Short mmCIF file of C-alpha atoms in Angstrom, two decimals:
data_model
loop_
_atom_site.label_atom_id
_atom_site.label_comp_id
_atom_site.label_asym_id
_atom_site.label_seq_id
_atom_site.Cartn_x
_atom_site.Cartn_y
_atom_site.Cartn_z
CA UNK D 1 98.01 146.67 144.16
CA UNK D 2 102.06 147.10 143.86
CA UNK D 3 102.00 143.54 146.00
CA UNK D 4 99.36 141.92 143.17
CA UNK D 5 101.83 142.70 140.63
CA UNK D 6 104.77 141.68 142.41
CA UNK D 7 102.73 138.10 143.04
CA UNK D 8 101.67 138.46 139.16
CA UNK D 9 105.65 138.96 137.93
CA UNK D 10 107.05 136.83 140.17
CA UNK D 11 104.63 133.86 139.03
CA UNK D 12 105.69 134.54 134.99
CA UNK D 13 109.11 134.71 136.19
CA UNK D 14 109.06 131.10 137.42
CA UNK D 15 106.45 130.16 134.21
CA UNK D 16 109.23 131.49 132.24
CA UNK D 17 111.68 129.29 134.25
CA UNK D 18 109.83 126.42 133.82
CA UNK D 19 109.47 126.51 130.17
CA UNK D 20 113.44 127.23 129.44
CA UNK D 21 114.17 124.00 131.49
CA UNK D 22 111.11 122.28 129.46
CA UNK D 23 112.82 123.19 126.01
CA UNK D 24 116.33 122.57 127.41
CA UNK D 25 115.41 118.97 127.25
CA UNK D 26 113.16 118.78 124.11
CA UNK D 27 115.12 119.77 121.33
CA UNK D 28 112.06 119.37 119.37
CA UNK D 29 109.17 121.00 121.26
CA UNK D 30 111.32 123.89 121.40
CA UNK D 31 111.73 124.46 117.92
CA UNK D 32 108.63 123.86 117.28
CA UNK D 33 107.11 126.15 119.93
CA UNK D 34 109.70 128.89 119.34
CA UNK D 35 111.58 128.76 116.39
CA UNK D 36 110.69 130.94 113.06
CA UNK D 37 111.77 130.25 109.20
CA UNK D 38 111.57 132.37 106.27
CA UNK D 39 109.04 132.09 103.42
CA UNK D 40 109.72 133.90 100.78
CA UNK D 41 106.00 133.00 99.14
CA UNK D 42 104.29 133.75 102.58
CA UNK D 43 103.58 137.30 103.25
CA UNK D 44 104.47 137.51 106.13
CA UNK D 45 108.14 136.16 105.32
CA UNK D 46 109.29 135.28 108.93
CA UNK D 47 106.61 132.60 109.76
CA UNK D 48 106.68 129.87 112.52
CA UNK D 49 108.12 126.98 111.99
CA UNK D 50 105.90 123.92 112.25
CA UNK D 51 108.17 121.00 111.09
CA UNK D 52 107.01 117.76 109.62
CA UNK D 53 107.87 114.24 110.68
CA UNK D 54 111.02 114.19 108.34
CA UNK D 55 112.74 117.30 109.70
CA UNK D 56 111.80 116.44 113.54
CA UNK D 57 113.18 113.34 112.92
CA UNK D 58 116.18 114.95 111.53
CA UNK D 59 116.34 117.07 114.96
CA UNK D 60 116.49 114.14 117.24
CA UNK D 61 118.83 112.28 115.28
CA UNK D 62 121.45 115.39 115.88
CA UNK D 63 121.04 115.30 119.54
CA UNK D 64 121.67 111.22 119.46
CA UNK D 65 124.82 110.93 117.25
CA UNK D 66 127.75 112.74 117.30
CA UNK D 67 128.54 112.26 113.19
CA UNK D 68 125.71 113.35 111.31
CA UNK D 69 125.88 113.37 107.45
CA UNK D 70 122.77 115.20 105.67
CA UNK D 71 122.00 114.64 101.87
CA UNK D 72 119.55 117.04 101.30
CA UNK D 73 117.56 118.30 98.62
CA UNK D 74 117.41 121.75 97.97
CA UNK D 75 114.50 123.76 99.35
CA UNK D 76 113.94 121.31 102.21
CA UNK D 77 114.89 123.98 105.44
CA UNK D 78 117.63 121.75 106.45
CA UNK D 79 120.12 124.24 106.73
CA UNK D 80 117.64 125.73 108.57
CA UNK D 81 116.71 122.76 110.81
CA UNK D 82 120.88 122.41 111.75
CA UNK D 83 120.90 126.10 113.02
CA UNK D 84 118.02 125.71 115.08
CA UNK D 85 119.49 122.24 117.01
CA UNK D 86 122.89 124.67 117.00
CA UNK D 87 121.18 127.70 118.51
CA UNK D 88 119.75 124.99 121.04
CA UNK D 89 123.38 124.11 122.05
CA UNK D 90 124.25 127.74 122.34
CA UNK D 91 120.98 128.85 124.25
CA UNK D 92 120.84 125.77 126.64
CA UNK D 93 125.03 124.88 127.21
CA UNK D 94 126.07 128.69 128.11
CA UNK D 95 130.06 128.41 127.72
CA UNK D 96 129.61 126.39 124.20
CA UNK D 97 131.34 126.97 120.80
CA UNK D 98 129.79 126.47 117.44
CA UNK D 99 131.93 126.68 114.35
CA UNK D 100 130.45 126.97 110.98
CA UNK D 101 132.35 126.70 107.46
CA UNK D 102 130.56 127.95 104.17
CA UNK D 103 131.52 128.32 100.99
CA UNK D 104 132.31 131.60 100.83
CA UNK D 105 132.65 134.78 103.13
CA UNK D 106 128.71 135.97 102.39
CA UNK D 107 127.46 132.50 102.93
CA UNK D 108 129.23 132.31 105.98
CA UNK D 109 127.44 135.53 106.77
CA UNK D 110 124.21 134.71 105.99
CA UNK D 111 124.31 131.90 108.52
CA UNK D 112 124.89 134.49 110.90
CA UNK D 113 121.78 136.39 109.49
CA UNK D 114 119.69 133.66 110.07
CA UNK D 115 120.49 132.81 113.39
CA UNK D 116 119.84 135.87 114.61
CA UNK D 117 116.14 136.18 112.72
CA UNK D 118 115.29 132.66 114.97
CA UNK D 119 117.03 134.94 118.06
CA UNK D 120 115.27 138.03 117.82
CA UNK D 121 111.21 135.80 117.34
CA UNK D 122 112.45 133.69 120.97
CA UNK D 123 112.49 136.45 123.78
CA UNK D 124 110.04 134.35 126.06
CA UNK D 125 112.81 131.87 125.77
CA UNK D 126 116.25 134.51 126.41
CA UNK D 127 114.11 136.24 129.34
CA UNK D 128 113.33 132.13 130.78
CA UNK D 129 117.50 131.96 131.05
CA UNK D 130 118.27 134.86 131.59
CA UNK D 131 120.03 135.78 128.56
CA UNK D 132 121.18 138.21 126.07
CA UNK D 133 122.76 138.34 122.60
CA UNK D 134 124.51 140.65 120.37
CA UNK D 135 125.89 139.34 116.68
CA UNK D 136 128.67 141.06 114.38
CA UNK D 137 128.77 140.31 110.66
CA UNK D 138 130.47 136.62 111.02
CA UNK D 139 129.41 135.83 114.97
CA UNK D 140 126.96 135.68 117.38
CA UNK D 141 127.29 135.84 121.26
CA UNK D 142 125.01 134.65 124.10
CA UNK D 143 125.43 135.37 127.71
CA UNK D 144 123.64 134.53 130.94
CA UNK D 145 126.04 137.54 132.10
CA UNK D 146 129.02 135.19 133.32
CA UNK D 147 129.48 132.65 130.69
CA UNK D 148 129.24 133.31 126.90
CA UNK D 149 128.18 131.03 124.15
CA UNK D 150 129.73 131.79 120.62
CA UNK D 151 129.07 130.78 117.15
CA UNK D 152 131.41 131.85 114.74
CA UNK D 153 131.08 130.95 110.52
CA UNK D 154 133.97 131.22 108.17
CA UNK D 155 134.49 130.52 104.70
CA UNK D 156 135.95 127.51 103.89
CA UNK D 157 140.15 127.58 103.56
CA UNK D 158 142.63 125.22 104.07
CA UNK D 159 143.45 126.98 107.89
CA UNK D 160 139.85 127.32 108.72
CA UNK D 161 139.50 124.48 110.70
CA UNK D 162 142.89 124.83 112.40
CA UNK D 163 142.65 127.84 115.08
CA UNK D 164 139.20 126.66 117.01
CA UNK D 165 138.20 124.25 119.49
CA UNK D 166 134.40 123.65 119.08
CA UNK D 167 131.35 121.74 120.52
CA UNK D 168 129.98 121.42 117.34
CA UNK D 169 131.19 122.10 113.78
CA UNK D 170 129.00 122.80 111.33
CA UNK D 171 129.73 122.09 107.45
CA UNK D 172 127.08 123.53 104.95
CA UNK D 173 127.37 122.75 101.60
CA UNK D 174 130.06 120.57 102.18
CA UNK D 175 130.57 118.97 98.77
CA UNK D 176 130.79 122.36 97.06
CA UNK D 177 133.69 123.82 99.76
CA UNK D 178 136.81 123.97 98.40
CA UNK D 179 140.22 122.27 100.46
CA UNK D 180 137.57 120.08 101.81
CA UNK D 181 139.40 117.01 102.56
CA UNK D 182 142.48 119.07 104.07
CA UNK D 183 139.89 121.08 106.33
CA UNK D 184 138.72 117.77 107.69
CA UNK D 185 142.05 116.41 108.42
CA UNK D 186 142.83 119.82 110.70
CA UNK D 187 139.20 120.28 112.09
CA UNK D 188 138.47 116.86 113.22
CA UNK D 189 140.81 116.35 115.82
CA UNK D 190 139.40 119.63 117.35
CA UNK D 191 136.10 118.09 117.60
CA UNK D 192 136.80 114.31 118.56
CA UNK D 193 137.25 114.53 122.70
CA UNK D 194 136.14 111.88 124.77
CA UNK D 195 134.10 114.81 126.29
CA UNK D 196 132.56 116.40 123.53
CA UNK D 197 132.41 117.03 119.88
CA UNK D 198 129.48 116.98 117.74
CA UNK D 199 129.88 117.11 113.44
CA UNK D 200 126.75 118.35 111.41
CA UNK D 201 127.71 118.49 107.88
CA UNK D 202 125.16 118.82 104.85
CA UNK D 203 124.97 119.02 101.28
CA UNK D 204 123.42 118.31 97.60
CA UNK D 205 125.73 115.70 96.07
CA UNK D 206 128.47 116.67 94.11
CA UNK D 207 130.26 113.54 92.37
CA UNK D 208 134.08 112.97 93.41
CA UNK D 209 134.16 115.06 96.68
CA UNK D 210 134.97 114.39 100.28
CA UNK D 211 131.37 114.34 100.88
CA UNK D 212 130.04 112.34 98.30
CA UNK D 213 132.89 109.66 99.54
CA UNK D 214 131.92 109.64 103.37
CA UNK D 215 128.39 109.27 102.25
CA UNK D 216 129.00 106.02 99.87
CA UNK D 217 131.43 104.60 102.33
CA UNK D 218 130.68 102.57 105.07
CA UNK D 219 132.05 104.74 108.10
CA UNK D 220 131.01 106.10 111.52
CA UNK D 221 128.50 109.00 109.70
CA UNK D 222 125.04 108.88 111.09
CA UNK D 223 123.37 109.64 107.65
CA UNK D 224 120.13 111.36 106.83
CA UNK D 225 118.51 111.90 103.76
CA UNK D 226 115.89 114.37 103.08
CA UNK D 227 113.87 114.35 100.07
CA UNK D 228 110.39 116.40 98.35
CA UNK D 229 109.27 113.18 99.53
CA UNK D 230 110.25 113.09 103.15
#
């Protein structure tokens, strides 16, 4: 019996295997095979997320460009849909630094929040890789036990994008942060390497902002724009 089980384990240790290395390379099948979002009109709340052709779209179009500039409508998961393809960076590139900026302290925080709800409904995944996670109230770390991934969100300041060196920064809400245009000028360069750098930045319009500007003009910006439509 003890050398059935050992066969059975052993055999959903490699299945496990198998599947990490699966979603390492499908961006897409991943989050829709293990990602969750929250419905506030579903009773359940935390419910799987199933996305449609507009939002898996807007997944592969992250993992192909390294400027991506999201117009979104509101209630369309897109902030949603960015943390996932981050989380994906985190979980599959151990070592790798994401670097959010919110508006403000609690929405930086809530970012946080939700990556950790799409963390704690993937353990199939964490156990495939061999990894753990722990979050405090503005980060979130995930380690195969050598190397450590890190996402860190701050609100948006004039010095925020000055002390970090990221893989990908993240920009939610970007019309509405204040200091915008000075952020960019010190975060950039941390982010354009010839060996790296990815930019994720979404938002509902605002008229005369930073974002509103790099979406009009004609620039390096891969755009996207998700509607009730999409």
């Amino acid at each position: 019996m003890k050398k059935v089980n050992n066969n059975y384990a052993a055999s959903i240790e490699r299945i496990l295997k198998a599947e990490f290395e699966y979603c390492r390379k499908n961006v897409v099948y991943w989050a829709n095979n293990y990602c969750v979002i929250e419905d506030k009109d579903s009773p359940e709340i935390i419910v799987p997320f199933k996305g449609w052709d507009a939002q898996n779209k807007a997944l592969q179009e992250f993992d192909e460009n390294r400027l991506n500039l999201i117009l979104k409508a509101r209630q369309m998961g897109i902030t949603w849909i960015a943390l996932y393809y981050c989380t994906h960076d985190l979980i599959f590139n151990v070592g790798h630094t994401v670097v959010a900026l919110s508006k403000t302290e609690d929405d930086a925080k809530e970012l946080v929040r939700r990556m950790s709800v799409v963390l704690e409904n993937m353990p199939e995944i964490l156990k495939g890789g061999g990894l753990t996670w722990r979050m405090t109230a503005t980060a979130i770390y995930i380690t195969d036990g050598n190397l450590t991934s890190t996402f860190k969100a701050f609100p948006a300041s004039p010095s925020a994008g000055r002390s970090f060196t990221g893989n990908i920064l993240l920009l939610d809400e970007w019309a509405f942060q204040e200091a915008a245009e000075e952020i960019w000028t010190s975060a950039y360069p941390t982010i354009n390497r010839p060996t790296g750098g990815k930019v994720i930045g979404l938002s509902t319009i605002k008229k005369g902002t930073l974002f509103e500007k790099l979406w009009t003009e004609n620039n390096a910006f891969h755009k996207i724009f998700l509607s009730v439509f999409s």
